[in-house]
């Protein structure tokens, strides 16, 4: 696929990482407050096939990143609207997640994360080759979607960089994401015979497979069991596929023969067991796009959770990005678990280790976001945040004072 565009396109570019040294411009990411990507299934008459619309300043209108002055980070909203006789709403999350893969297939482009955490970079080399408009990005998306997902019969792409417009549309995207998460809460692992596997992250983490079950969303937090089912139906040979659950080997730890078999296969033989409900022994592998990390705090024999947006140090003195560096790449690391945030609401979240009751530290932002789940277990006042404690000594005091159930041995 070349000639038509300024850069090459293909799976060989998927592992390409764009660091500051060769960064031209970035959209989304931690430096901007408004960013999202959203796929919507519409009826054919609502779509102008192959239309690309740019709302707001284009690449050529924006100051690039400057090594001395910084800058070069801009808001982004990507809307992918699709129609097709065989398409239904169930496919939206899957179509949306393909933005990740398709952007990474473009030479000189890099896509990280998903939903409201999306982070896209374009390299200097790409700019030098003449890539000067987001219109080209939109056109590439259309080419890839129509060639790789024949179920899509009509598609239009809107890319928004106008801050006001991104801010105006973002609440709707957030509502759609939570409706997807909400729906998945009604089903449990006992209710199904099929799990789903996702190897979308193998270009960065070659031994990683996300195992998606009703009680376990993918690490990225963007693909739940219903989404996995829709993906496997649309494209059974694609990066998301069905896994027979097999025999239940351990219902508490979450060990299933089907999950073990696929783990051995897709981790290239590095691992042959996986405990879906534990951060110890054979924890799930961590790719690089996980929304949060569950980390063990040996002094209190309990866990903290830190999410990607939290910039400061955790109670053990490490930041998210440092921990992410140590925990990513597709390894099983005892006491370090990359996870989707929705897991905090899962009844099987590290159930083998004590579940939510074993969490003793959360960033304030997460504590508020999961207030209902914490209150349901009487934990809301007992979990410390960065405002309550600065180090493990203060944490121990705090837990003692508030009577955290894990430290009292009540769990
Ligand atoms: Zn991932």
GROMACS .gro file of C-alpha atoms and ligand atoms in nm, residues 97 201 208 219-220 287-290, ligand 1:
model
   10
   97UNK     CA    1  -1.034  -0.045   1.921
  201UNK     CA    2  -0.083  -0.573   2.195
  208UNK     CA    3   0.105  -1.112   2.605
  219UNK     CA    4  -0.613  -0.484   3.036
  220UNK     CA    5  -0.676  -0.177   2.823
  287UNK     CA    6   0.103  -0.558   2.800
  288UNK     CA    7   0.169  -0.185   2.801
  289UNK     CA    8  -0.171  -0.025   2.759
  290UNK     CA    9  -0.325  -0.132   3.092
  412LIG    ZN1   10  -0.261  -0.393   2.577
   0.00000   0.00000   0.00000
